[in-house]
Short mmCIF file of C-alpha atoms and ligand atoms in Angstrom, two decimals:
data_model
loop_
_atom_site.label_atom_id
_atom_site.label_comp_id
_atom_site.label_asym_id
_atom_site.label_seq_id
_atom_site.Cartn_x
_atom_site.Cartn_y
_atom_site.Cartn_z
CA UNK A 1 0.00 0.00 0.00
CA UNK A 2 1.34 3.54 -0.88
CA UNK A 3 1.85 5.94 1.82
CA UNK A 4 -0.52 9.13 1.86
CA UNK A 5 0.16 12.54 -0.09
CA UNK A 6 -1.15 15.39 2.82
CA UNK A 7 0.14 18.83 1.87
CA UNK A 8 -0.59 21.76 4.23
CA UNK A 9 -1.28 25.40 2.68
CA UNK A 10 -2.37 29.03 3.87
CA UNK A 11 -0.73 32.65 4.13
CA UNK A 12 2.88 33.51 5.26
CA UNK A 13 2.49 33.23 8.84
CA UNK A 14 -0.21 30.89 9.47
CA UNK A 15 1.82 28.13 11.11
CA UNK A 16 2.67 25.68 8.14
CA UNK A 17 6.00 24.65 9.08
CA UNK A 18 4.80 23.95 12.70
CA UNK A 19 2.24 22.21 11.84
CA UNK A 20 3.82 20.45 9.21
CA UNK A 21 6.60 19.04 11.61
CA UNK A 22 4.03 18.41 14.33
CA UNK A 23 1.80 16.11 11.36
CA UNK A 24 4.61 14.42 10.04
CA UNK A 25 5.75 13.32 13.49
CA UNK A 26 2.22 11.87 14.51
CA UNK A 27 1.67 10.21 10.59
CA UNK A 28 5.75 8.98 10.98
CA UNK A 29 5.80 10.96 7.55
CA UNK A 30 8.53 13.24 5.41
CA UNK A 31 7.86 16.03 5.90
CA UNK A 32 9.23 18.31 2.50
CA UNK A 33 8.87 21.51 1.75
CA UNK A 34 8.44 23.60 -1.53
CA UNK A 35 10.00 25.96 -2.43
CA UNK A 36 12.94 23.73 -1.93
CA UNK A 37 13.60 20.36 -2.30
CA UNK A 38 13.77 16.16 -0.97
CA UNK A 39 14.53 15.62 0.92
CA UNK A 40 16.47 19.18 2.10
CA UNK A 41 14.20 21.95 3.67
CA UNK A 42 16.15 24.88 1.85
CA UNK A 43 16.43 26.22 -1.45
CA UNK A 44 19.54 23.99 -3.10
CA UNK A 45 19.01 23.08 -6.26
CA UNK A 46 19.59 25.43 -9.39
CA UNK A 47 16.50 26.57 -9.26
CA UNK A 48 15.59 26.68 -5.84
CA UNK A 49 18.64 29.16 -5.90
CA UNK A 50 16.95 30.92 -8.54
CA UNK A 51 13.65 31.28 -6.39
CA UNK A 52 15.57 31.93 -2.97
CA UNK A 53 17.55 35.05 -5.29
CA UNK A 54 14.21 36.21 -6.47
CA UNK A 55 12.30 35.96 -2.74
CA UNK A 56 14.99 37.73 -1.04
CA UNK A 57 14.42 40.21 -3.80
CA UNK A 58 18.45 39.73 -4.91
CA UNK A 59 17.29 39.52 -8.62
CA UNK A 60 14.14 40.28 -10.97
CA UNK A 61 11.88 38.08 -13.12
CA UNK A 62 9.31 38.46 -14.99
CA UNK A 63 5.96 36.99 -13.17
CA UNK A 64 5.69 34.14 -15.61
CA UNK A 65 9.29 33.29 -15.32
CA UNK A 66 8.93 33.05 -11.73
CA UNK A 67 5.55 31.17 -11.82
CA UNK A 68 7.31 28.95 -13.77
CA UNK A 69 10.75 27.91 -12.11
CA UNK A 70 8.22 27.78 -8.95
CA UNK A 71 6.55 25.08 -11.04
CA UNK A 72 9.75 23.16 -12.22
CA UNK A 73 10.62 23.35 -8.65
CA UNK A 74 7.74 21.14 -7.81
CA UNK A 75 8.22 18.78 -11.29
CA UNK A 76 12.11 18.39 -9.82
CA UNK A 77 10.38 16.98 -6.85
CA UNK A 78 8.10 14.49 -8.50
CA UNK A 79 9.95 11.26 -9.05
CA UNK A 80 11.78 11.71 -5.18
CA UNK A 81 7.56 12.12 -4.09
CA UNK A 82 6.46 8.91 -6.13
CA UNK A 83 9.48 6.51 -4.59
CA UNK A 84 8.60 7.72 -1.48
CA UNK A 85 5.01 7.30 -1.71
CA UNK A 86 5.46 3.85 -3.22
CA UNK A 87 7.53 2.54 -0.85
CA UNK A 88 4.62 3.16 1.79
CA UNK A 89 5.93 6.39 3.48
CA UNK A 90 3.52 8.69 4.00
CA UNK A 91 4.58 12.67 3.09
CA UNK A 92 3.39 15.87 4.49
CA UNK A 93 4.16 18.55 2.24
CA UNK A 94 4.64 22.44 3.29
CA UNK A 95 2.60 24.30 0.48
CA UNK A 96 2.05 22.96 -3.21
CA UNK A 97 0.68 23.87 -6.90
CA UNK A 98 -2.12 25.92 -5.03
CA UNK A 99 0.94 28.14 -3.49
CA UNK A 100 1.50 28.63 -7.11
CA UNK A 101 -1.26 29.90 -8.38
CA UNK A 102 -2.72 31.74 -5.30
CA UNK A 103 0.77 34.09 -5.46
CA UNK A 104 0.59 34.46 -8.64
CA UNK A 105 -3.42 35.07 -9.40
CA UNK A 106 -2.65 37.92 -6.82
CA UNK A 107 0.01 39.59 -8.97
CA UNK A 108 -2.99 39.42 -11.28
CA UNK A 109 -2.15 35.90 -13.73
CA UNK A 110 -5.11 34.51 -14.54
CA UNK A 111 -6.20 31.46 -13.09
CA UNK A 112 -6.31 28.85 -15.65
CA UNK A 113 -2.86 30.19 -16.78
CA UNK A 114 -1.41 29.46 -13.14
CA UNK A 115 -2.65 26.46 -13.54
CA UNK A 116 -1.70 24.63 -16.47
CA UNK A 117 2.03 24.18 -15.78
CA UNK A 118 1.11 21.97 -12.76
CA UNK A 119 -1.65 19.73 -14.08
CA UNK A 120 -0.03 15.88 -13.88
CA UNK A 121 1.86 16.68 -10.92
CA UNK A 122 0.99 13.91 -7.75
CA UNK A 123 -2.61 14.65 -6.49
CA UNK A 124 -2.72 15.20 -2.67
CA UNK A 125 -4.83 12.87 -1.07
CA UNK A 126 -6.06 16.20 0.94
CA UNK A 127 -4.62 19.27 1.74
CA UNK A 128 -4.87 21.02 4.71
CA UNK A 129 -5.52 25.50 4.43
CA UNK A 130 -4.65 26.63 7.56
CA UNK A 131 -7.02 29.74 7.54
CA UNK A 132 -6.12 32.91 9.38
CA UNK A 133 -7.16 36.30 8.74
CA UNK A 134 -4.19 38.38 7.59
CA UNK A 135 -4.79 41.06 10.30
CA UNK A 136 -3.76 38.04 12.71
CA UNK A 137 -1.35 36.61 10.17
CA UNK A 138 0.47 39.81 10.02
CA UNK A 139 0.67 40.63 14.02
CA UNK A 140 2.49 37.06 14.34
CA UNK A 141 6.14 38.39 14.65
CA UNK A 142 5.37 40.69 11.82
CA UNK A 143 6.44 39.95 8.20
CA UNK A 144 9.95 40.47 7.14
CA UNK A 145 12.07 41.55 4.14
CA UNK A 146 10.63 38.79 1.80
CA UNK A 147 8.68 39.62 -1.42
CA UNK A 148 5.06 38.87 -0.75
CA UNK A 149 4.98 39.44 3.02
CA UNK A 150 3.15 42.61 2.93
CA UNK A 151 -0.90 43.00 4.04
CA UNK A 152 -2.15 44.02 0.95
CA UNK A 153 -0.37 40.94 -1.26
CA UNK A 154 -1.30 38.38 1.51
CA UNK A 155 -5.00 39.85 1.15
CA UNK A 156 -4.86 39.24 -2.62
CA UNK A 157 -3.10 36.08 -1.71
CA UNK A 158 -6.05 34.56 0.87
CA UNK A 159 -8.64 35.87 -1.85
CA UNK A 160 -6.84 33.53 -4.81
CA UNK A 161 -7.00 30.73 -2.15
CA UNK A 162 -10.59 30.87 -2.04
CA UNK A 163 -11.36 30.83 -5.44
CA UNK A 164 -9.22 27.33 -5.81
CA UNK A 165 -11.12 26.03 -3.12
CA UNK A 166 -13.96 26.46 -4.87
CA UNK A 167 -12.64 24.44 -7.64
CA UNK A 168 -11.05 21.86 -5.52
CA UNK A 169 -13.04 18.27 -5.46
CA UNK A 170 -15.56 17.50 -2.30
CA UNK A 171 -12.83 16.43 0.46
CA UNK A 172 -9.89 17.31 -1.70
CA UNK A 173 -9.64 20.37 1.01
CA UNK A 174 -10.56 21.03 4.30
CA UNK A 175 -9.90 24.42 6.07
CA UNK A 176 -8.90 24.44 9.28
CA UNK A 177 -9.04 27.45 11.54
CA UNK A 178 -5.45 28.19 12.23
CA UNK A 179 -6.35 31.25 15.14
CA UNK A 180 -6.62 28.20 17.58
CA UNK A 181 -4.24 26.77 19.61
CA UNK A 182 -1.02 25.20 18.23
CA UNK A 183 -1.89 21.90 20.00
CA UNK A 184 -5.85 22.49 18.66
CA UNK A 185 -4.69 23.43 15.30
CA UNK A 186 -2.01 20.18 15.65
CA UNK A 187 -5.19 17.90 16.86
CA UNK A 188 -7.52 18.80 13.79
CA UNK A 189 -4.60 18.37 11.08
CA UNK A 190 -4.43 14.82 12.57
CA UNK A 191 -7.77 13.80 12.90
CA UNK A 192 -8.07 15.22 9.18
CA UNK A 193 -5.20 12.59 8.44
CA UNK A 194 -6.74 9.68 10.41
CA UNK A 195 -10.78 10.53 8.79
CA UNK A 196 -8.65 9.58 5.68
CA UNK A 197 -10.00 6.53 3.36
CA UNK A 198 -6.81 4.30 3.05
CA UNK A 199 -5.69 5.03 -0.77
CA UNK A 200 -7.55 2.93 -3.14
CA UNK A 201 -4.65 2.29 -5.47
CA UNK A 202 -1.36 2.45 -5.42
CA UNK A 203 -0.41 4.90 -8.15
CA UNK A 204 -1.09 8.73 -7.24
CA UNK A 205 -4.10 10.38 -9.66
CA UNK A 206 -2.56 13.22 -11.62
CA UNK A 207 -3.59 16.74 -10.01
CA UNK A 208 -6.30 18.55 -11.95
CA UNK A 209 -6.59 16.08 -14.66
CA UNK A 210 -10.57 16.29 -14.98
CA UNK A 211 -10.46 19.71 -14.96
P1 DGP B 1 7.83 29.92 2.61
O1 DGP B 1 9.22 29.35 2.60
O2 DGP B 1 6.74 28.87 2.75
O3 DGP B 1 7.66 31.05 3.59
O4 DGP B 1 7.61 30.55 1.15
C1 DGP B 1 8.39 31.62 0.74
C2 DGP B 1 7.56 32.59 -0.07
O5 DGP B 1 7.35 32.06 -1.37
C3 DGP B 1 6.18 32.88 0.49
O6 DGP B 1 5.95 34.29 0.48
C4 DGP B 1 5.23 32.22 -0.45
C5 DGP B 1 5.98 32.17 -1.74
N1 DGP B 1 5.65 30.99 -2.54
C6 DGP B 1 5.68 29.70 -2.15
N2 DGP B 1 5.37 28.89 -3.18
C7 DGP B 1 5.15 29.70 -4.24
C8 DGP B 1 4.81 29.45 -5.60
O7 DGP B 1 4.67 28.32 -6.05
N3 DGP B 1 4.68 30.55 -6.40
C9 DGP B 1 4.85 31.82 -5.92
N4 DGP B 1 4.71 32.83 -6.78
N5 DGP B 1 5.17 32.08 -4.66
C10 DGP B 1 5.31 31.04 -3.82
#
């Protein structure tokens, strides 16, 4: 039996790497991160370097460019994500394709643009949104020098997340109000893990292929 895809999403600030660590302890998962790379949590490969530049605001791309190497960034990923999955390790996975187009949507892509690069990439079995306002988002420790962390992006940002839950299918997503508790918040991500149906087959379905 292959091990479960969960991949956790939301704002800057809403708790994903926390959470992610707590979930991948209680599921004995991998936890992996994107941007970035497997099974390293920082941005090492060429083009993680190329994103990690562009974050830090070091260099300057074009929006598509960017949307794009953030999108090879995942496709690098996919064979390391399959093994794993295959050999019955479950993964827990620190933001995803819907990172990708909710940033870029806000810079004002259009959707179904955003989109297309990632279609055929590993399907989550569900993700996770930790939802949190951004008023609370942003009085968390404050955002720092990083492109995007500013209120009025992050609103644009939590606005593009709503539309793809919209067009996400029934149990594909499940919010989860990330203003709780860290052990509350932990609690729910697991018993969204555990309501799981054990995967029905063992290859992964290809994200947004009947869309
Ligand atoms: P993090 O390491 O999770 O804090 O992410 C760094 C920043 O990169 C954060 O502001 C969100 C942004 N980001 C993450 N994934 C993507 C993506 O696929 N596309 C774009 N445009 N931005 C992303």
């Amino acid at each position: 039996m292959r091990g479960l895809f969960v991949v956790v999403e939301g704002l800057d600030r809403a708790g994903k790497s926390t959470q992610v660590s707590r979930l991948a302890s209680a599921l004995d998962a991998k936890a992996i991160k994107f941007p970035g790379n497997i099974p390293r949590e920082d941005r090492t490969t060429a083009i993680g370097k190329m994103i990690d530049s562009y974050l830090v605001q070091q260099s300057e791309l074009d929006d598509r460019a960017i949307h794009l190497l953030f999108s090879a960034n995942r496709w690098e990923a996919r064979q390391g994500i399959v093994t794993c999955l295959e050999s019955g390790k479950n993964i827990v996975c620190d933001r995803y394709a819907f990172s990708g187009i909710a940033y870029s949507c806000a810079k004002g892509l259009s959707y179904q643009w955003c989109k297309a690069p990632d279609v055929g990439l590993p399907e989550p079995d569900v993700t996770i949104f930790l939802d949190l306002s951004v008023e609370e988002a942003s009085r968390r420790g404050g955002y720092g020098e990083e492109r995007y962390e500013s209120v009025s992006m992050q609103s644009k940002v939590r606005e593009a997340f709503a539309q793809i839950r919209k067009d996400m299918p029934q149990g594909k997503w499940v919010v989860v109000d990330a203003g709780k508790s860290v052990d509350e918040v932990a609690a729910e991500c697991e018993s969204v893990v555990r309501s799981l149906a054990k995967p029905s087959s063992a290859s992964l379905a290809p994200l947004f292929a009947q869309q």
